[in-house]
């Protein structure tokens, strides 16, 4: 693998050489299917990277490749840190533990998920088997207690990140589940399927809390279109946990508010495959089959004090712990998202 840098043209090379950002290309030698960023602990004395020299975390990027390899890079220098071997087919998705620990989970077409510990020279910690189809998506809960995986099956699998065992199958969709995401407080899990539905779950109990159905808007489609609206591709939570974004094959990006069963905003797009919120909210990035990333302005809202309190409590309390509290029933229902 090679790293190439592109400096600006027309006599500006001196400006670039003084430390301004450069465009960088990481040559992986294979089709790249999955990406995941994470912070890396500050390097030891003598490291030449500017960020690490200041005692700051370095940014690392994991790339999932067509041949089953995972290559992990230090972004600023382009240095290849690890080549992780084990998967026998395309690595379709990657997810770092959100708490900053060097744990990486990979999902592959070989029907397995693998857990890697980068603090132990990229050692493979566990192989998770249970899917019978290609694994498309994996998501680690923000409290790092659970892992959800979606494959070309009607159920999603929920795993323990502590024991690496299967907790339960989430059954409720009528077609293949292709995407999943946890809310920022880990209290909710959403799954998206080809059946045109997003199901909102309580991951602790396995209960279905709400179903969001994608009703086609015929005015947005050409009369000759053969695109089937049931082909939902991606779902993700907003950073504050009050909105969802979904991408489907009916050429629409939808924004949903948790308290409503209908979208609050639409945007026309074609060939959409995936979506992701900007970490601080306000914008959504979507990826397409034709090689574009598009950016959209998303609804922004000042979270209510009630929601902030719920989010703070649910960050460290499970559903069972909330239900055991000596508080009124309606307050328990609010804290467990039984009422929106």
GROMACS .gro file of C-alpha atoms in nm:
model
  340
    1UNK     CA    1   0.000   0.000   0.000
    2UNK     CA    2   0.120   0.346  -0.083
    3UNK     CA    3   0.035   0.693   0.040
    4UNK     CA    4   0.032   0.982  -0.203
    5UNK     CA    5   0.009   1.352  -0.119
    6UNK     CA    6  -0.121   1.620  -0.352
    7UNK     CA    7   0.010   1.969  -0.293
    8UNK     CA    8  -0.144   2.278  -0.445
    9UNK     CA    9  -0.027   2.398  -0.783
   10UNK     CA   10   0.099   2.734  -0.902
   11UNK     CA   11   0.376   2.812  -0.656
   12UNK     CA   12   0.185   2.737  -0.337
   13UNK     CA   13   0.390   2.435  -0.241
   14UNK     CA   14   0.582   2.641   0.015
   15UNK     CA   15   0.258   2.728   0.192
   16UNK     CA   16   0.161   2.363   0.208
   17UNK     CA   17   0.501   2.263   0.341
   18UNK     CA   18   0.458   2.490   0.642
   19UNK     CA   19   0.198   2.260   0.791
   20UNK     CA   20  -0.131   2.337   0.620
   21UNK     CA   21  -0.358   2.042   0.540
   22UNK     CA   22  -0.279   1.832   0.236
   23UNK     CA   23  -0.506   1.613   0.030
   24UNK     CA   24  -0.410   1.252   0.094
   25UNK     CA   25  -0.484   0.930  -0.088
   26UNK     CA   26  -0.445   0.594   0.083
   27UNK     CA   27  -0.380   0.333  -0.183
   28UNK     CA   28  -0.536   0.014  -0.047
   29UNK     CA   29  -0.498  -0.196  -0.361
   30UNK     CA   30  -0.855  -0.331  -0.328
   31UNK     CA   31  -1.211  -0.207  -0.352
   32UNK     CA   32  -1.295  -0.031  -0.022
   33UNK     CA   33  -1.637  -0.133   0.112
   34UNK     CA   34  -1.630  -0.009   0.471
   35UNK     CA   35  -1.478   0.280   0.667
   36UNK     CA   36  -1.457   0.370   1.036
   37UNK     CA   37  -1.274   0.651   1.218
   38UNK     CA   38  -1.150   0.649   1.576
   39UNK     CA   39  -0.915   0.845   1.800
   40UNK     CA   40  -0.582   0.681   1.883
   41UNK     CA   41  -0.404   0.735   2.215
   42UNK     CA   42  -0.123   0.991   2.218
   43UNK     CA   43   0.205   0.849   2.092
   44UNK     CA   44   0.523   0.803   2.288
   45UNK     CA   45   0.801   1.063   2.300
   46UNK     CA   46   0.989   1.096   1.974
   47UNK     CA   47   0.690   1.045   1.748
   48UNK     CA   48   0.706   1.276   1.449
   49UNK     CA   49   0.333   1.321   1.402
   50UNK     CA   50   0.237   1.681   1.492
   51UNK     CA   51  -0.083   1.585   1.672
   52UNK     CA   52   0.083   1.311   1.874
   53UNK     CA   53   0.378   1.534   1.955
   54UNK     CA   54   0.136   1.768   2.132
   55UNK     CA   55   0.004   1.480   2.338
   56UNK     CA   56  -0.322   1.472   2.143
   57UNK     CA   57  -0.499   1.161   2.016
   58UNK     CA   58  -0.422   1.069   1.657
   59UNK     CA   59  -0.697   0.992   1.410
   60UNK     CA   60  -0.702   0.639   1.270
   61UNK     CA   61  -0.907   0.503   0.981
   62UNK     CA   62  -1.001   0.138   0.934
   63UNK     CA   63  -1.075   0.027   0.577
   64UNK     CA   64  -1.266  -0.290   0.490
   65UNK     CA   65  -1.146  -0.436   0.161
   66UNK     CA   66  -1.276  -0.658  -0.115
   67UNK     CA   67  -1.033  -0.942  -0.040
   68UNK     CA   68  -1.134  -0.971   0.327
   69UNK     CA   69  -0.844  -0.769   0.468
   70UNK     CA   70  -0.881  -0.477   0.707
   71UNK     CA   71  -0.615  -0.209   0.687
   72UNK     CA   72  -0.586   0.043   0.969
   73UNK     CA   73  -0.413   0.375   0.894
   74UNK     CA   74  -0.288   0.673   1.090
   75UNK     CA   75  -0.461   0.946   0.893
   76UNK     CA   76  -0.226   1.243   0.922
   77UNK     CA   77   0.089   1.055   0.826
   78UNK     CA   78  -0.072   0.791   0.605
   79UNK     CA   79   0.122   0.526   0.798
   80UNK     CA   80  -0.022   0.174   0.779
   81UNK     CA   81  -0.064   0.056   1.138
   82UNK     CA   82  -0.219  -0.290   1.091
   83UNK     CA   83  -0.324  -0.538   0.827
   84UNK     CA   84  -0.588  -0.756   0.991
   85UNK     CA   85  -0.634  -1.100   0.834
   86UNK     CA   86  -0.911  -1.347   0.906
   87UNK     CA   87  -1.218  -1.277   0.695
   88UNK     CA   88  -1.268  -1.496   0.389
   89UNK     CA   89  -1.478  -1.251   0.188
   90UNK     CA   90  -1.560  -0.880   0.147
   91UNK     CA   91  -1.550  -0.674   0.469
   92UNK     CA   92  -1.878  -0.486   0.433
   93UNK     CA   93  -1.888  -0.271   0.748
   94UNK     CA   94  -1.671  -0.162   1.042
   95UNK     CA   95  -1.748  -0.014   1.383
   96UNK     CA   96  -1.510   0.115   1.651
   97UNK     CA   97  -1.612   0.109   2.017
   98UNK     CA   98  -1.751   0.460   2.083
   99UNK     CA   99  -1.578   0.494   2.421
  100UNK     CA  100  -1.237   0.540   2.260
  101UNK     CA  101  -1.113   0.190   2.341
  102UNK     CA  102  -0.915   0.027   2.058
  103UNK     CA  103  -1.182  -0.238   1.989
  104UNK     CA  104  -1.290  -0.278   1.627
  105UNK     CA  105  -1.578  -0.493   1.500
  106UNK     CA  106  -1.597  -0.600   1.136
  107UNK     CA  107  -1.888  -0.744   0.938
  108UNK     CA  108  -1.826  -0.957   0.630
  109UNK     CA  109  -1.984  -1.145   0.345
  110UNK     CA  110  -1.831  -1.458   0.498
  111UNK     CA  111  -2.135  -1.443   0.735
  112UNK     CA  112  -1.927  -1.363   1.044
  113UNK     CA  113  -1.842  -1.068   1.263
  114UNK     CA  114  -1.493  -1.044   1.409
  115UNK     CA  115  -1.370  -0.846   1.708
  116UNK     CA  116  -1.017  -0.701   1.698
  117UNK     CA  117  -0.810  -0.544   1.976
  118UNK     CA  118  -0.573  -0.286   1.825
  119UNK     CA  119  -0.398  -0.237   2.160
  120UNK     CA  120  -0.275  -0.597   2.129
  121UNK     CA  121  -0.121  -0.560   1.783
  122UNK     CA  122  -0.454  -0.613   1.611
  123UNK     CA  123  -0.520  -0.948   1.773
  124UNK     CA  124  -0.847  -1.117   1.677
  125UNK     CA  125  -1.041  -1.146   2.001
  126UNK     CA  126  -1.358  -1.323   1.890
  127UNK     CA  127  -1.543  -1.459   1.589
  128UNK     CA  128  -1.922  -1.416   1.610
  129UNK     CA  129  -2.118  -1.670   1.406
  130UNK     CA  130  -2.494  -1.689   1.379
  131UNK     CA  131  -2.592  -1.529   1.051
  132UNK     CA  132  -2.673  -1.747   0.749
  133UNK     CA  133  -2.646  -1.462   0.496
  134UNK     CA  134  -2.391  -1.189   0.418
  135UNK     CA  135  -2.353  -0.947   0.709
  136UNK     CA  136  -2.419  -0.592   0.585
  137UNK     CA  137  -2.406  -0.375   0.894
  138UNK     CA  138  -2.278  -0.367   1.251
  139UNK     CA  139  -2.330  -0.105   1.522
  140UNK     CA  140  -2.187  -0.086   1.875
  141UNK     CA  141  -2.404   0.083   2.137
  142UNK     CA  142  -2.262   0.409   2.279
  143UNK     CA  143  -2.227   0.250   2.625
  144UNK     CA  144  -2.028  -0.033   2.458
  145UNK     CA  145  -2.243  -0.303   2.616
  146UNK     CA  146  -2.415  -0.430   2.299
  147UNK     CA  147  -2.354  -0.496   1.932
  148UNK     CA  148  -2.625  -0.519   1.667
  149UNK     CA  149  -2.568  -0.684   1.329
  150UNK     CA  150  -2.786  -0.695   1.019
  151UNK     CA  151  -2.760  -0.944   0.733
  152UNK     CA  152  -2.980  -1.047   0.443
  153UNK     CA  153  -3.224  -1.202   0.691
  154UNK     CA  154  -3.559  -1.103   0.842
  155UNK     CA  155  -3.407  -1.073   1.191
  156UNK     CA  156  -3.125  -0.868   1.339
  157UNK     CA  157  -2.892  -1.015   1.599
  158UNK     CA  158  -2.807  -0.847   1.928
  159UNK     CA  159  -2.479  -0.946   2.094
  160UNK     CA  160  -2.315  -0.877   2.430
  161UNK     CA  161  -1.991  -0.683   2.397
  162UNK     CA  162  -1.884  -0.810   2.739
  163UNK     CA  163  -1.918  -1.184   2.685
  164UNK     CA  164  -1.939  -1.186   2.301
  165UNK     CA  165  -2.248  -1.406   2.318
  166UNK     CA  166  -2.583  -1.375   2.142
  167UNK     CA  167  -2.841  -1.194   2.356
  168UNK     CA  168  -3.144  -1.231   2.129
  169UNK     CA  169  -3.280  -1.226   1.778
  170UNK     CA  170  -3.492  -0.925   1.694
  171UNK     CA  171  -3.777  -1.065   1.485
  172UNK     CA  172  -4.047  -0.848   1.334
  173UNK     CA  173  -3.946  -0.752   0.981
  174UNK     CA  174  -4.097  -0.922   0.677
  175UNK     CA  175  -3.788  -0.894   0.457
  176UNK     CA  176  -3.409  -0.855   0.477
  177UNK     CA  177  -3.272  -0.622   0.747
  178UNK     CA  178  -2.995  -0.410   0.596
  179UNK     CA  179  -2.914  -0.132   0.846
  180UNK     CA  180  -2.917  -0.066   1.221
  181UNK     CA  181  -2.820   0.208   1.465
  182UNK     CA  182  -2.834   0.282   1.839
  183UNK     CA  183  -2.960   0.605   1.993
  184UNK     CA  184  -2.695   0.822   2.164
  185UNK     CA  185  -2.808   0.705   2.510
  186UNK     CA  186  -2.817   0.334   2.406
  187UNK     CA  187  -3.184   0.314   2.510
  188UNK     CA  188  -3.318   0.266   2.156
  189UNK     CA  189  -3.220   0.058   1.855
  190UNK     CA  190  -3.355   0.106   1.503
  191UNK     CA  191  -3.345  -0.143   1.217
  192UNK     CA  192  -3.426  -0.078   0.850
  193UNK     CA  193  -3.548  -0.343   0.609
  194UNK     CA  194  -3.650  -0.404   0.249
  195UNK     CA  195  -4.007  -0.439   0.383
  196UNK     CA  196  -4.034  -0.057   0.378
  197UNK     CA  197  -4.032  -0.033   0.758
  198UNK     CA  198  -3.804   0.099   1.029
  199UNK     CA  199  -3.866  -0.070   1.363
  200UNK     CA  200  -3.770   0.102   1.687
  201UNK     CA  201  -3.673  -0.146   1.960
  202UNK     CA  202  -3.590  -0.148   2.327
  203UNK     CA  203  -3.262  -0.341   2.303
  204UNK     CA  204  -3.276  -0.446   2.669
  205UNK     CA  205  -3.616  -0.615   2.649
  206UNK     CA  206  -3.649  -0.683   2.276
  207UNK     CA  207  -3.984  -0.502   2.269
  208UNK     CA  208  -4.098  -0.325   1.951
  209UNK     CA  209  -4.178   0.034   2.046
  210UNK     CA  210  -4.275   0.185   1.713
  211UNK     CA  211  -4.285   0.110   1.340
  212UNK     CA  212  -4.220   0.379   1.081
  213UNK     CA  213  -4.365   0.288   0.742
  214UNK     CA  214  -4.227   0.437   0.421
  215UNK     CA  215  -4.528   0.539   0.212
  216UNK     CA  216  -4.427   0.624  -0.148
  217UNK     CA  217  -4.484   0.977  -0.269
  218UNK     CA  218  -4.591   0.912  -0.629
  219UNK     CA  219  -4.542   1.272  -0.736
  220UNK     CA  220  -4.168   1.237  -0.683
  221UNK     CA  221  -4.135   0.939  -0.918
  222UNK     CA  222  -4.141   0.922  -1.294
  223UNK     CA  223  -4.440   0.736  -1.434
  224UNK     CA  224  -4.202   0.497  -1.609
  225UNK     CA  225  -4.002   0.425  -1.292
  226UNK     CA  226  -3.969   0.064  -1.185
  227UNK     CA  227  -3.799   0.146  -0.857
  228UNK     CA  228  -3.966  -0.031  -0.567
  229UNK     CA  229  -4.004   0.187  -0.260
  230UNK     CA  230  -3.959  -0.103  -0.022
  231UNK     CA  231  -3.585  -0.113  -0.079
  232UNK     CA  232  -3.482   0.073   0.234
  233UNK     CA  233  -3.105   0.113   0.246
  234UNK     CA  234  -2.993   0.298   0.557
  235UNK     CA  235  -3.105   0.446   0.889
  236UNK     CA  236  -2.920   0.657   1.145
  237UNK     CA  237  -2.989   0.857   1.462
  238UNK     CA  238  -2.915   1.227   1.498
  239UNK     CA  239  -2.652   1.317   1.763
  240UNK     CA  240  -2.906   1.447   2.014
  241UNK     CA  241  -3.130   1.144   1.963
  242UNK     CA  242  -3.447   1.328   1.856
  243UNK     CA  243  -3.439   1.255   1.481
  244UNK     CA  244  -3.384   0.967   1.240
  245UNK     CA  245  -3.267   0.982   0.880
  246UNK     CA  246  -3.354   0.712   0.626
  247UNK     CA  247  -3.258   0.649   0.264
  248UNK     CA  248  -3.474   0.436   0.035
  249UNK     CA  249  -3.487   0.344  -0.332
  250UNK     CA  250  -3.789   0.566  -0.391
  251UNK     CA  251  -3.542   0.853  -0.443
  252UNK     CA  252  -3.606   1.022  -0.111
  253UNK     CA  253  -3.408   1.109   0.198
  254UNK     CA  254  -3.652   1.127   0.489
  255UNK     CA  255  -3.613   1.291   0.829
  256UNK     CA  256  -3.828   1.159   1.114
  257UNK     CA  257  -3.892   1.306   1.458
  258UNK     CA  258  -3.926   1.045   1.733
  259UNK     CA  259  -4.267   1.170   1.845
  260UNK     CA  260  -4.429   1.150   1.498
  261UNK     CA  261  -4.510   0.855   1.274
  262UNK     CA  262  -4.471   1.056   0.952
  263UNK     CA  263  -4.157   1.226   0.817
  264UNK     CA  264  -4.105   1.591   0.906
  265UNK     CA  265  -3.880   1.661   0.604
  266UNK     CA  266  -3.797   1.514   0.261
  267UNK     CA  267  -3.517   1.563   0.012
  268UNK     CA  268  -3.512   1.421  -0.343
  269UNK     CA  269  -3.205   1.210  -0.421
  270UNK     CA  270  -3.119   0.930  -0.658
  271UNK     CA  271  -2.914   0.614  -0.615
  272UNK     CA  272  -2.888   0.658  -0.237
  273UNK     CA  273  -2.715   0.383  -0.039
  274UNK     CA  274  -2.621   0.522   0.301
  275UNK     CA  275  -2.663   0.820   0.532
  276UNK     CA  276  -2.483   0.960   0.834
  277UNK     CA  277  -2.535   1.262   1.059
  278UNK     CA  278  -2.257   1.513   1.118
  279UNK     CA  279  -2.138   1.444   1.478
  280UNK     CA  280  -2.260   1.782   1.603
  281UNK     CA  281  -2.589   1.773   1.413
  282UNK     CA  282  -2.737   2.008   1.155
  283UNK     CA  283  -2.612   1.821   0.848
  284UNK     CA  284  -2.652   1.480   0.689
  285UNK     CA  285  -2.415   1.314   0.442
  286UNK     CA  286  -2.552   1.063   0.193
  287UNK     CA  287  -2.356   0.825  -0.027
  288UNK     CA  288  -2.474   0.712  -0.370
  289UNK     CA  289  -2.413   0.435  -0.621
  290UNK     CA  290  -2.279   0.682  -0.874
  291UNK     CA  291  -1.987   0.783  -0.654
  292UNK     CA  292  -2.113   1.103  -0.491
  293UNK     CA  293  -2.140   1.218  -0.133
  294UNK     CA  294  -2.409   1.482  -0.089
  295UNK     CA  295  -2.463   1.707   0.213
  296UNK     CA  296  -2.806   1.819   0.337
  297UNK     CA  297  -2.918   2.070   0.595
  298UNK     CA  298  -3.111   1.884   0.864
  299UNK     CA  299  -3.363   2.012   1.120
  300UNK     CA  300  -3.198   2.141   1.434
  301UNK     CA  301  -3.374   2.169   1.765
  302UNK     CA  302  -3.286   2.276   2.115
  303UNK     CA  303  -3.341   1.965   2.328
  304UNK     CA  304  -3.595   2.005   2.605
  305UNK     CA  305  -3.483   1.976   2.964
  306UNK     CA  306  -3.698   1.662   2.991
  307UNK     CA  307  -3.518   1.496   2.702
  308UNK     CA  308  -3.175   1.598   2.833
  309UNK     CA  309  -3.258   1.447   3.172
  310UNK     CA  310  -3.385   1.128   3.010
  311UNK     CA  311  -3.077   1.103   2.791
  312UNK     CA  312  -2.845   1.156   3.090
  313UNK     CA  313  -3.022   0.893   3.300
  314UNK     CA  314  -3.050   0.635   3.022
  315UNK     CA  315  -2.679   0.664   2.948
  316UNK     CA  316  -2.610   0.458   3.261
  317UNK     CA  317  -2.945   0.297   3.349
  318UNK     CA  318  -3.089  -0.005   3.167
  319UNK     CA  319  -3.462  -0.044   3.107
  320UNK     CA  320  -3.485  -0.294   3.392
  321UNK     CA  321  -3.310  -0.055   3.631
  322UNK     CA  322  -3.551   0.225   3.536
  323UNK     CA  323  -3.853   0.000   3.591
  324UNK     CA  324  -3.722  -0.087   3.937
  325UNK     CA  325  -3.704   0.278   4.047
  326UNK     CA  326  -3.961   0.397   4.308
  327UNK     CA  327  -4.107   0.661   4.076
  328UNK     CA  328  -4.451   0.714   3.915
  329UNK     CA  329  -4.554   0.487   3.627
  330UNK     CA  330  -4.584   0.772   3.376
  331UNK     CA  331  -4.230   0.882   3.453
  332UNK     CA  332  -4.107   0.527   3.396
  333UNK     CA  333  -4.289   0.520   3.062
  334UNK     CA  334  -4.124   0.846   2.959
  335UNK     CA  335  -3.776   0.731   3.063
  336UNK     CA  336  -3.815   0.404   2.871
  337UNK     CA  337  -3.949   0.577   2.556
  338UNK     CA  338  -4.294   0.418   2.591
  339UNK     CA  339  -4.431   0.768   2.544
  340UNK     CA  340  -4.276   1.020   2.307
   0.00000   0.00000   0.00000
